[in-house]
Amino acid sequence: MAERSASDGAGPATKEELREQIAHTREELGRTVEELAAKTDVKARAREKAEAVRERAGERASRVSQGVRERPVPVLAAAAAVAVGVGLLITWRVRRH
């Protein structure tokens, strides 16, 4: 039986082609393992998520403070309405339990 190239898909490859395939497969497997390890690193993912939330909160706080400086009455009225709503929600939940 004659050896055929793996590239034509018709039979056994040469030793060198097999070595190249093994090296390529190892590289792919290594990348896959790294990706899976990153996905299972709960602490790192939580830190990344917390940092993203902090950044968004900081951006929103800057916009709100700028809005307060530009239009203090409507913003303060909206903040008061939100506070009252949250207070009512908390009271409702406490009485429900």
mmCIF file of N, CA, C and O in Angstrom:
data_model
loop_
_atom_site.group_PDB
_atom_site.id
_atom_site.type_symbol
_atom_site.label_atom_id
_atom_site.label_comp_id
_atom_site.label_asym_id
_atom_site.label_seq_id
_atom_site.Cartn_x
_atom_site.Cartn_y
_atom_site.Cartn_z
ATOM 1 N N MET A 1 0.835 -1.169 0.000
ATOM 2 C CA MET A 1 0.000 0.000 0.000
ATOM 3 C C MET A 1 0.888 1.243 0.000
ATOM 4 O O MET A 1 1.750 1.410 0.838
ATOM 5 N N ALA A 2 0.664 2.133 -0.891
ATOM 6 C CA ALA A 2 1.491 3.330 -1.033
ATOM 7 C C ALA A 2 0.982 4.421 -0.102
ATOM 8 O O ALA A 2 -0.206 4.548 0.129
ATOM 9 N N GLU A 3 1.937 5.200 0.432
ATOM 10 C CA GLU A 3 1.540 6.314 1.271
ATOM 11 C C GLU A 3 1.047 7.446 0.396
ATOM 12 O O GLU A 3 1.613 7.756 -0.632
ATOM 13 N N ARG A 4 -0.025 8.072 0.838
ATOM 14 C CA ARG A 4 -0.565 9.211 0.111
ATOM 15 C C ARG A 4 -0.551 10.426 1.032
ATOM 16 O O ARG A 4 -0.553 10.298 2.246
ATOM 17 N N SER A 5 -0.623 11.578 0.453
ATOM 18 C CA SER A 5 -0.622 12.816 1.215
ATOM 19 C C SER A 5 -1.952 12.976 1.948
ATOM 20 O O SER A 5 -3.005 12.670 1.410
ATOM 21 N N ALA A 6 -1.887 13.495 3.168
ATOM 22 C CA ALA A 6 -3.108 13.745 3.941
ATOM 23 C C ALA A 6 -3.895 14.891 3.332
ATOM 24 O O ALA A 6 -5.085 15.016 3.543
ATOM 25 N N SER A 7 -3.208 15.730 2.567
ATOM 26 C CA SER A 7 -3.894 16.878 1.998
ATOM 27 C C SER A 7 -4.916 16.477 0.946
ATOM 28 O O SER A 7 -5.876 17.189 0.716
ATOM 29 N N ASP A 8 -4.740 15.307 0.303
ATOM 30 C CA ASP A 8 -5.743 14.887 -0.685
ATOM 31 C C ASP A 8 -6.840 14.051 -0.040
ATOM 32 O O ASP A 8 -7.812 13.692 -0.687
ATOM 33 N N GLY A 9 -6.702 13.734 1.261
ATOM 34 C CA GLY A 9 -7.722 13.037 2.017
ATOM 35 C C GLY A 9 -7.920 11.600 1.605
ATOM 36 O O GLY A 9 -8.887 10.971 1.973
ATOM 37 N N ALA A 10 -6.983 11.027 0.859
ATOM 38 C CA ALA A 10 -7.174 9.686 0.324
ATOM 39 C C ALA A 10 -6.465 8.603 1.110
ATOM 40 O O ALA A 10 -6.625 7.440 0.807
ATOM 41 N N GLY A 11 -5.673 8.930 2.101
ATOM 42 C CA GLY A 11 -4.994 7.868 2.822
ATOM 43 C C GLY A 11 -4.005 8.385 3.833
ATOM 44 O O GLY A 11 -4.017 9.551 4.184
ATOM 45 N N PRO A 12 -3.125 7.479 4.292
ATOM 46 C CA PRO A 12 -2.158 7.853 5.321
ATOM 47 C C PRO A 12 -1.220 8.963 4.840
ATOM 48 O O PRO A 12 -0.879 9.046 3.669
ATOM 49 N N ALA A 13 -0.833 9.812 5.754
ATOM 50 C CA ALA A 13 0.065 10.910 5.445
ATOM 51 C C ALA A 13 1.500 10.495 5.740
ATOM 52 O O ALA A 13 1.757 9.474 6.377
ATOM 53 N N THR A 14 2.420 11.326 5.291
ATOM 54 C CA THR A 14 3.820 11.064 5.611
ATOM 55 C C THR A 14 4.050 11.400 7.082
ATOM 56 O O THR A 14 3.233 12.062 7.724
ATOM 57 N N LYS A 15 5.179 10.943 7.607
ATOM 58 C CA LYS A 15 5.491 11.207 9.014
ATOM 59 C C LYS A 15 5.552 12.711 9.284
ATOM 60 O O LYS A 15 5.074 13.179 10.310
ATOM 61 N N GLU A 16 6.143 13.452 8.380
ATOM 62 C CA GLU A 16 6.264 14.899 8.563
ATOM 63 C C GLU A 16 4.888 15.570 8.561
ATOM 64 O O GLU A 16 4.612 16.439 9.375
ATOM 65 N N GLU A 17 4.001 15.149 7.687
ATOM 66 C CA GLU A 17 2.648 15.711 7.652
ATOM 67 C C GLU A 17 1.898 15.384 8.943
ATOM 68 O O GLU A 17 1.181 16.221 9.481
ATOM 69 N N LEU A 18 2.082 14.170 9.433
ATOM 70 C CA LEU A 18 1.444 13.795 10.694
ATOM 71 C C LEU A 18 1.969 14.640 11.849
ATOM 72 O O LEU A 18 1.204 15.075 12.707
ATOM 73 N N ARG A 19 3.283 14.887 11.859
ATOM 74 C CA ARG A 19 3.862 15.729 12.914
ATOM 75 C C ARG A 19 3.290 17.146 12.854
ATOM 76 O O ARG A 19 2.988 17.746 13.880
ATOM 77 N N GLU A 20 3.148 17.674 11.636
ATOM 78 C CA GLU A 20 2.580 19.014 11.471
ATOM 79 C C GLU A 20 1.125 19.044 11.952
ATOM 80 O O GLU A 20 0.703 19.993 12.617
ATOM 81 N N GLN A 21 0.376 17.995 11.616
ATOM 82 C CA GLN A 21 -1.016 17.927 12.064
ATOM 83 C C GLN A 21 -1.103 17.860 13.588
ATOM 84 O O GLN A 21 -1.945 18.516 14.206
ATOM 85 N N ILE A 22 -0.231 17.077 14.187
ATOM 86 C CA ILE A 22 -0.211 16.957 15.649
ATOM 87 C C ILE A 22 0.137 18.299 16.286
ATOM 88 O O ILE A 22 -0.506 18.732 17.248
ATOM 89 N N ALA A 23 1.140 18.992 15.743
ATOM 90 C CA ALA A 23 1.536 20.293 16.284
ATOM 91 C C ALA A 23 0.382 21.288 16.159
ATOM 92 O O ALA A 23 0.084 22.035 17.105
ATOM 93 N N HIS A 24 -0.287 21.286 15.018
ATOM 94 C CA HIS A 24 -1.422 22.187 14.802
ATOM 95 C C HIS A 24 -2.556 21.865 15.785
ATOM 96 O O HIS A 24 -3.160 22.766 16.384
ATOM 97 N N THR A 25 -2.841 20.585 15.955
ATOM 98 C CA THR A 25 -3.904 20.164 16.867
ATOM 99 C C THR A 25 -3.571 20.560 18.303
ATOM 100 O O THR A 25 -4.448 21.005 19.049
ATOM 101 N N ARG A 26 -2.312 20.428 18.685
ATOM 102 C CA ARG A 26 -1.892 20.826 20.035
ATOM 103 C C ARG A 26 -2.101 22.319 20.257
ATOM 104 O O ARG A 26 -2.547 22.752 21.316
ATOM 105 N N GLU A 27 -1.756 23.123 19.247
ATOM 106 C CA GLU A 27 -1.947 24.567 19.359
ATOM 107 C C GLU A 27 -3.429 24.904 19.534
ATOM 108 O O GLU A 27 -3.800 25.714 20.382
ATOM 109 N N GLU A 28 -4.266 24.279 18.718
ATOM 110 C CA GLU A 28 -5.708 24.518 18.818
ATOM 111 C C GLU A 28 -6.238 24.090 20.187
ATOM 112 O O GLU A 28 -7.037 24.795 20.798
ATOM 113 N N LEU A 29 -5.810 22.942 20.647
ATOM 114 C CA LEU A 29 -6.240 22.437 21.938
ATOM 115 C C LEU A 29 -5.796 23.381 23.061
ATOM 116 O O LEU A 29 -6.553 23.669 23.986
ATOM 117 N N GLY A 30 -4.582 23.878 22.961
ATOM 118 C CA GLY A 30 -4.074 24.821 23.963
ATOM 119 C C GLY A 30 -4.920 26.087 24.016
ATOM 120 O O GLY A 30 -5.277 26.563 25.101
ATOM 121 N N ARG A 31 -5.273 26.629 22.845
ATOM 122 C CA ARG A 31 -6.123 27.821 22.808
ATOM 123 C C ARG A 31 -7.499 27.529 23.403
ATOM 124 O O ARG A 31 -8.049 28.329 24.159
ATOM 125 N N THR A 32 -8.043 26.367 23.071
ATOM 126 C CA THR A 32 -9.361 25.995 23.585
ATOM 127 C C THR A 32 -9.340 25.867 25.099
ATOM 128 O O THR A 32 -10.240 26.348 25.789
ATOM 129 N N VAL A 33 -8.299 25.245 25.627
ATOM 130 C CA VAL A 33 -8.183 25.078 27.080
ATOM 131 C C VAL A 33 -8.065 26.451 27.755
ATOM 132 O O VAL A 33 -8.698 26.699 28.784
ATOM 133 N N GLU A 34 -7.286 27.356 27.167
ATOM 134 C CA GLU A 34 -7.147 28.697 27.738
ATOM 135 C C GLU A 34 -8.490 29.425 27.755
ATOM 136 O O GLU A 34 -8.842 30.092 28.729
ATOM 137 N N GLU A 35 -9.252 29.316 26.666
ATOM 138 C CA GLU A 35 -10.556 29.963 26.590
ATOM 139 C C GLU A 35 -11.511 29.388 27.642
ATOM 140 O O GLU A 35 -12.238 30.126 28.311
ATOM 141 N N LEU A 36 -11.496 28.069 27.781
ATOM 142 C CA LEU A 36 -12.365 27.437 28.782
ATOM 143 C C LEU A 36 -11.955 27.831 30.198
ATOM 144 O O LEU A 36 -12.805 28.084 31.050
ATOM 145 N N ALA A 37 -10.667 27.903 30.439
ATOM 146 C CA ALA A 37 -10.184 28.296 31.768
ATOM 147 C C ALA A 37 -10.606 29.723 32.086
ATOM 148 O O ALA A 37 -11.016 30.026 33.208
ATOM 149 N N ALA A 38 -10.536 30.600 31.090
ATOM 150 C CA ALA A 38 -10.955 31.986 31.300
ATOM 151 C C ALA A 38 -12.443 32.064 31.618
ATOM 152 O O ALA A 38 -12.869 32.850 32.461
ATOM 153 N N LYS A 39 -13.242 31.232 30.948
ATOM 154 C CA LYS A 39 -14.683 31.245 31.190
ATOM 155 C C LYS A 39 -15.035 30.711 32.575
ATOM 156 O O LYS A 39 -16.030 31.107 33.164
ATOM 157 N N THR A 40 -14.233 29.809 33.094
ATOM 158 C CA THR A 40 -14.538 29.226 34.398
ATOM 159 C C THR A 40 -13.912 30.001 35.551
ATOM 160 O O THR A 40 -14.180 29.677 36.705
ATOM 161 N N ASP A 41 -13.120 31.020 35.253
ATOM 162 C CA ASP A 41 -12.512 31.839 36.309
ATOM 163 C C ASP A 41 -13.551 32.846 36.785
ATOM 164 O O ASP A 41 -13.621 33.978 36.328
ATOM 165 N N VAL A 42 -14.359 32.413 37.724
ATOM 166 C CA VAL A 42 -15.493 33.207 38.196
ATOM 167 C C VAL A 42 -15.026 34.511 38.843
ATOM 168 O O VAL A 42 -15.611 35.569 38.610
ATOM 169 N N LYS A 43 -13.966 34.445 39.634
ATOM 170 C CA LYS A 43 -13.490 35.660 40.307
ATOM 171 C C LYS A 43 -13.049 36.714 39.302
ATOM 172 O O LYS A 43 -13.393 37.889 39.440
ATOM 173 N N ALA A 44 -12.308 36.301 38.282
ATOM 174 C CA ALA A 44 -11.846 37.264 37.280
ATOM 175 C C ALA A 44 -13.020 37.855 36.515
ATOM 176 O O ALA A 44 -13.070 39.062 36.254
ATOM 177 N N ARG A 45 -13.977 37.016 36.157
ATOM 178 C CA ARG A 45 -15.147 37.508 35.430
ATOM 179 C C ARG A 45 -15.949 38.461 36.299
ATOM 180 O O ARG A 45 -16.462 39.471 35.831
ATOM 181 N N ALA A 46 -16.063 38.171 37.596
ATOM 182 C CA ALA A 46 -16.794 39.051 38.511
ATOM 183 C C ALA A 46 -16.082 40.392 38.637
ATOM 184 O O ALA A 46 -16.727 41.449 38.655
ATOM 185 N N ARG A 47 -14.745 40.355 38.730
ATOM 186 C CA ARG A 47 -13.983 41.609 38.811
ATOM 187 C C ARG A 47 -14.185 42.441 37.554
ATOM 188 O O ARG A 47 -14.367 43.655 37.624
ATOM 189 N N GLU A 48 -14.141 41.795 36.381
ATOM 190 C CA GLU A 48 -14.339 42.513 35.125
ATOM 191 C C GLU A 48 -15.728 43.141 35.074
ATOM 192 O O GLU A 48 -15.883 44.291 34.677
ATOM 193 N N LYS A 49 -16.723 42.379 35.484
ATOM 194 C CA LYS A 49 -18.098 42.882 35.478
ATOM 195 C C LYS A 49 -18.245 44.049 36.453
ATOM 196 O O LYS A 49 -18.868 45.070 36.133
ATOM 197 N N ALA A 50 -17.671 43.921 37.652
ATOM 198 C CA ALA A 50 -17.752 44.990 38.651
ATOM 199 C C ALA A 50 -17.074 46.255 38.139
ATOM 200 O O ALA A 50 -17.586 47.371 38.335
ATOM 201 N N GLU A 51 -15.950 46.104 37.481
ATOM 202 C CA GLU A 51 -15.242 47.262 36.930
ATOM 203 C C GLU A 51 -16.083 47.950 35.854
ATOM 204 O O GLU A 51 -16.176 49.175 35.815
ATOM 205 N N ALA A 52 -16.716 47.166 35.012
ATOM 206 C CA ALA A 52 -17.565 47.740 33.969
ATOM 207 C C ALA A 52 -18.747 48.482 34.588
ATOM 208 O O ALA A 52 -19.104 49.583 34.147
ATOM 209 N N VAL A 53 -19.331 47.916 35.637
ATOM 210 C CA VAL A 53 -20.461 48.565 36.318
ATOM 211 C C VAL A 53 -19.992 49.867 36.964
ATOM 212 O O VAL A 53 -20.677 50.891 36.879
ATOM 213 N N ARG A 54 -18.813 49.831 37.594
ATOM 214 C CA ARG A 54 -18.276 51.045 38.216
ATOM 215 C C ARG A 54 -18.068 52.152 37.186
ATOM 216 O O ARG A 54 -18.391 53.309 37.431
ATOM 217 N N GLU A 55 -17.525 51.772 36.023
ATOM 218 C CA GLU A 55 -17.287 52.770 34.978
ATOM 219 C C GLU A 55 -18.596 53.384 34.503
ATOM 220 O O GLU A 55 -18.696 54.608 34.349
ATOM 221 N N ARG A 56 -19.606 52.526 34.268
ATOM 222 C CA ARG A 56 -20.906 53.046 33.818
ATOM 223 C C ARG A 56 -21.532 53.937 34.880
ATOM 224 O O ARG A 56 -22.110 54.979 34.575
ATOM 225 N N ALA A 57 -21.425 53.530 36.149
ATOM 226 C CA ALA A 57 -21.995 54.334 37.231
ATOM 227 C C ALA A 57 -21.296 55.688 37.314
ATOM 228 O O ALA A 57 -21.948 56.716 37.522
ATOM 229 N N GLY A 58 -19.994 55.684 37.150
ATOM 230 C CA GLY A 58 -19.250 56.949 37.176
ATOM 231 C C GLY A 58 -19.658 57.869 36.045
ATOM 232 O O GLY A 58 -19.815 59.083 36.232
ATOM 233 N N GLU A 59 -19.839 57.286 34.857
ATOM 234 C CA GLU A 59 -20.270 58.087 33.709
ATOM 235 C C GLU A 59 -21.659 58.665 33.957
ATOM 236 O O GLU A 59 -21.919 59.846 33.681
ATOM 237 N N ARG A 60 -22.555 57.845 34.480
ATOM 238 C CA ARG A 60 -23.920 58.320 34.752
ATOM 239 C C ARG A 60 -23.914 59.391 35.838
ATOM 240 O O ARG A 60 -24.656 60.375 35.745
ATOM 241 N N ALA A 61 -23.102 59.194 36.856
ATOM 242 C CA ALA A 61 -23.027 60.188 37.927
ATOM 243 C C ALA A 61 -22.537 61.518 37.378
ATOM 244 O O ALA A 61 -23.044 62.585 37.752
ATOM 245 N N SER A 62 -21.580 61.471 36.475
ATOM 246 C CA SER A 62 -21.080 62.711 35.871
ATOM 247 C C SER A 62 -22.180 63.400 35.076
ATOM 248 O O SER A 62 -22.345 64.624 35.156
ATOM 249 N N ARG A 63 -22.944 62.616 34.316
ATOM 250 C CA ARG A 63 -24.030 63.216 33.530
ATOM 251 C C ARG A 63 -25.098 63.811 34.437
ATOM 252 O O ARG A 63 -25.618 64.898 34.173
ATOM 253 N N VAL A 64 -25.432 63.090 35.519
ATOM 254 C CA VAL A 64 -26.455 63.595 36.441
ATOM 255 C C VAL A 64 -25.974 64.875 37.110
ATOM 256 O O VAL A 64 -26.725 65.847 37.201
ATOM 257 N N SER A 65 -24.744 64.892 37.585
ATOM 258 C CA SER A 65 -24.244 66.092 38.263
ATOM 259 C C SER A 65 -24.185 67.271 37.300
ATOM 260 O O SER A 65 -24.480 68.408 37.677
ATOM 261 N N GLN A 66 -23.846 66.998 36.063
ATOM 262 C CA GLN A 66 -23.844 68.063 35.060
ATOM 263 C C GLN A 66 -25.275 68.553 34.826
ATOM 264 O O GLN A 66 -25.520 69.751 34.730
ATOM 265 N N GLY A 67 -26.221 67.614 34.771
ATOM 266 C CA GLY A 67 -27.618 67.995 34.589
ATOM 267 C C GLY A 67 -28.135 68.802 35.759
ATOM 268 O O GLY A 67 -28.911 69.744 35.577
ATOM 269 N N VAL A 68 -27.716 68.463 36.971
ATOM 270 C CA VAL A 68 -28.138 69.209 38.157
ATOM 271 C C VAL A 68 -27.614 70.632 38.081
ATOM 272 O O VAL A 68 -28.315 71.586 38.416
ATOM 273 N N ARG A 69 -26.368 70.779 37.666
ATOM 274 C CA ARG A 69 -25.800 72.129 37.549
ATOM 275 C C ARG A 69 -26.533 72.955 36.498
ATOM 276 O O ARG A 69 -26.735 74.141 36.666
ATOM 277 N N GLU A 70 -26.937 72.291 35.404
ATOM 278 C CA GLU A 70 -27.604 73.017 34.322
ATOM 279 C C GLU A 70 -29.077 73.279 34.623
ATOM 280 O O GLU A 70 -29.608 74.338 34.316
ATOM 281 N N ARG A 71 -29.774 72.285 35.193
ATOM 282 C CA ARG A 71 -31.215 72.385 35.469
ATOM 283 C C ARG A 71 -31.500 71.790 36.837
ATOM 284 O O ARG A 71 -32.013 70.677 36.954
ATOM 285 N N PRO A 72 -31.230 72.498 37.918
ATOM 286 C CA PRO A 72 -31.341 71.898 39.247
ATOM 287 C C PRO A 72 -32.758 71.511 39.658
ATOM 288 O O PRO A 72 -32.955 70.482 40.283
ATOM 289 N N VAL A 73 -33.754 72.270 39.346
ATOM 290 C CA VAL A 73 -35.100 71.988 39.840
ATOM 291 C C VAL A 73 -35.687 70.713 39.238
ATOM 292 O O VAL A 73 -36.135 69.828 39.968
ATOM 293 N N PRO A 74 -35.712 70.538 37.905
ATOM 294 C CA PRO A 74 -36.304 69.307 37.360
ATOM 295 C C PRO A 74 -35.555 68.039 37.790
ATOM 296 O O PRO A 74 -36.171 67.017 38.064
ATOM 297 N N VAL A 75 -34.257 68.114 37.865
ATOM 298 C CA VAL A 75 -33.468 66.944 38.243
ATOM 299 C C VAL A 75 -33.729 66.587 39.697
ATOM 300 O O VAL A 75 -33.917 65.408 40.036
ATOM 301 N N LEU A 76 -33.779 67.578 40.557
ATOM 302 C CA LEU A 76 -34.049 67.308 41.968
ATOM 303 C C LEU A 76 -35.465 66.771 42.157
ATOM 304 O O LEU A 76 -35.692 65.882 42.983
ATOM 305 N N ALA A 77 -36.410 67.282 41.382
ATOM 306 C CA ALA A 77 -37.781 66.781 41.475
ATOM 307 C C ALA A 77 -37.838 65.320 41.022
ATOM 308 O O ALA A 77 -38.517 64.489 41.645
ATOM 309 N N ALA A 78 -37.126 64.994 39.960
ATOM 310 C CA ALA A 78 -37.096 63.607 39.485
ATOM 311 C C ALA A 78 -36.426 62.703 40.516
ATOM 312 O O ALA A 78 -36.894 61.585 40.772
ATOM 313 N N ALA A 79 -35.353 63.176 41.122
ATOM 314 C CA ALA A 79 -34.668 62.387 42.145
ATOM 315 C C ALA A 79 -35.582 62.157 43.346
ATOM 316 O O ALA A 79 -35.626 61.060 43.908
ATOM 317 N N ALA A 80 -36.339 63.176 43.719
ATOM 318 C CA ALA A 80 -37.276 63.031 44.840
ATOM 319 C C ALA A 80 -38.366 62.023 44.497
ATOM 320 O O ALA A 80 -38.748 61.194 45.327
ATOM 321 N N ALA A 81 -38.855 62.068 43.258
ATOM 322 C CA ALA A 81 -39.888 61.121 42.834
ATOM 323 C C ALA A 81 -39.352 59.695 42.871
ATOM 324 O O ALA A 81 -40.040 58.764 43.310
ATOM 325 N N VAL A 82 -38.138 59.503 42.428
ATOM 326 C CA VAL A 82 -37.523 58.174 42.463
ATOM 327 C C VAL A 82 -37.365 57.715 43.908
ATOM 328 O O VAL A 82 -37.651 56.555 44.241
ATOM 329 N N ALA A 83 -36.922 58.604 44.779
ATOM 330 C CA ALA A 83 -36.744 58.242 46.185
ATOM 331 C C ALA A 83 -38.078 57.839 46.812
ATOM 332 O O ALA A 83 -38.151 56.852 47.556
ATOM 333 N N VAL A 84 -39.123 58.579 46.515
ATOM 334 C CA VAL A 84 -40.446 58.237 47.047
ATOM 335 C C VAL A 84 -40.883 56.877 46.501
ATOM 336 O O VAL A 84 -41.398 56.025 47.233
ATOM 337 N N GLY A 85 -40.676 56.659 45.214
ATOM 338 C CA GLY A 85 -41.037 55.374 44.610
ATOM 339 C C GLY A 85 -40.296 54.211 45.245
ATOM 340 O O GLY A 85 -40.884 53.170 45.555
ATOM 341 N N VAL A 86 -39.012 54.382 45.470
ATOM 342 C CA VAL A 86 -38.218 53.329 46.109
ATOM 343 C C VAL A 86 -38.706 53.096 47.532
ATOM 344 O O VAL A 86 -38.841 51.956 47.982
ATOM 345 N N GLY A 87 -39.015 54.179 48.243
ATOM 346 C CA GLY A 87 -39.524 54.041 49.606
ATOM 347 C C GLY A 87 -40.840 53.283 49.638
ATOM 348 O O GLY A 87 -41.051 52.408 50.486
ATOM 349 N N LEU A 88 -41.718 53.599 48.717
ATOM 350 C CA LEU A 88 -42.996 52.887 48.638
ATOM 351 C C LEU A 88 -42.795 51.412 48.295
ATOM 352 O O LEU A 88 -43.457 50.539 48.861
ATOM 353 N N LEU A 89 -41.897 51.148 47.391
ATOM 354 C CA LEU A 89 -41.609 49.764 47.007
ATOM 355 C C LEU A 89 -41.066 48.969 48.190
ATOM 356 O O LEU A 89 -41.496 47.837 48.441
ATOM 357 N N ILE A 90 -40.159 49.558 48.921
ATOM 358 C CA ILE A 90 -39.585 48.879 50.089
ATOM 359 C C ILE A 90 -40.678 48.629 51.134
ATOM 360 O O ILE A 90 -40.777 47.534 51.690
ATOM 361 N N THR A 91 -41.500 49.643 51.397
ATOM 362 C CA THR A 91 -42.586 49.495 52.372
ATOM 363 C C THR A 91 -43.530 48.383 51.940
ATOM 364 O O THR A 91 -43.928 47.542 52.749
ATOM 365 N N TRP A 92 -43.895 48.350 50.684
ATOM 366 C CA TRP A 92 -44.789 47.340 50.146
ATOM 367 C C TRP A 92 -44.208 45.934 50.307
ATOM 368 O O TRP A 92 -44.876 45.013 50.744
ATOM 369 N N ARG A 93 -42.919 45.775 49.994
ATOM 370 C CA ARG A 93 -42.274 44.469 50.103
ATOM 371 C C ARG A 93 -42.158 44.015 51.554
ATOM 372 O O ARG A 93 -42.330 42.840 51.864
ATOM 373 N N VAL A 94 -41.871 44.948 52.455
ATOM 374 C CA VAL A 94 -41.742 44.600 53.866
ATOM 375 C C VAL A 94 -43.100 44.165 54.425
ATOM 376 O O VAL A 94 -43.198 43.165 55.146
ATOM 377 N N ARG A 95 -44.135 44.869 54.079
ATOM 378 C CA ARG A 95 -45.479 44.507 54.579
ATOM 379 C C ARG A 95 -45.981 43.206 53.981
ATOM 380 O O ARG A 95 -46.761 42.505 54.594
ATOM 381 N N ARG A 96 -45.548 42.909 52.783
ATOM 382 C CA ARG A 96 -45.971 41.689 52.098
ATOM 383 C C ARG A 96 -45.392 40.436 52.750
ATOM 384 O O ARG A 96 -45.978 39.378 52.710
ATOM 385 N N HIS A 97 -44.233 40.568 53.345
ATOM 386 C CA HIS A 97 -43.560 39.388 53.944
ATOM 387 C C HIS A 97 -43.822 39.304 55.372
ATOM 388 O O HIS A 97 -44.097 39.508 56.279
#
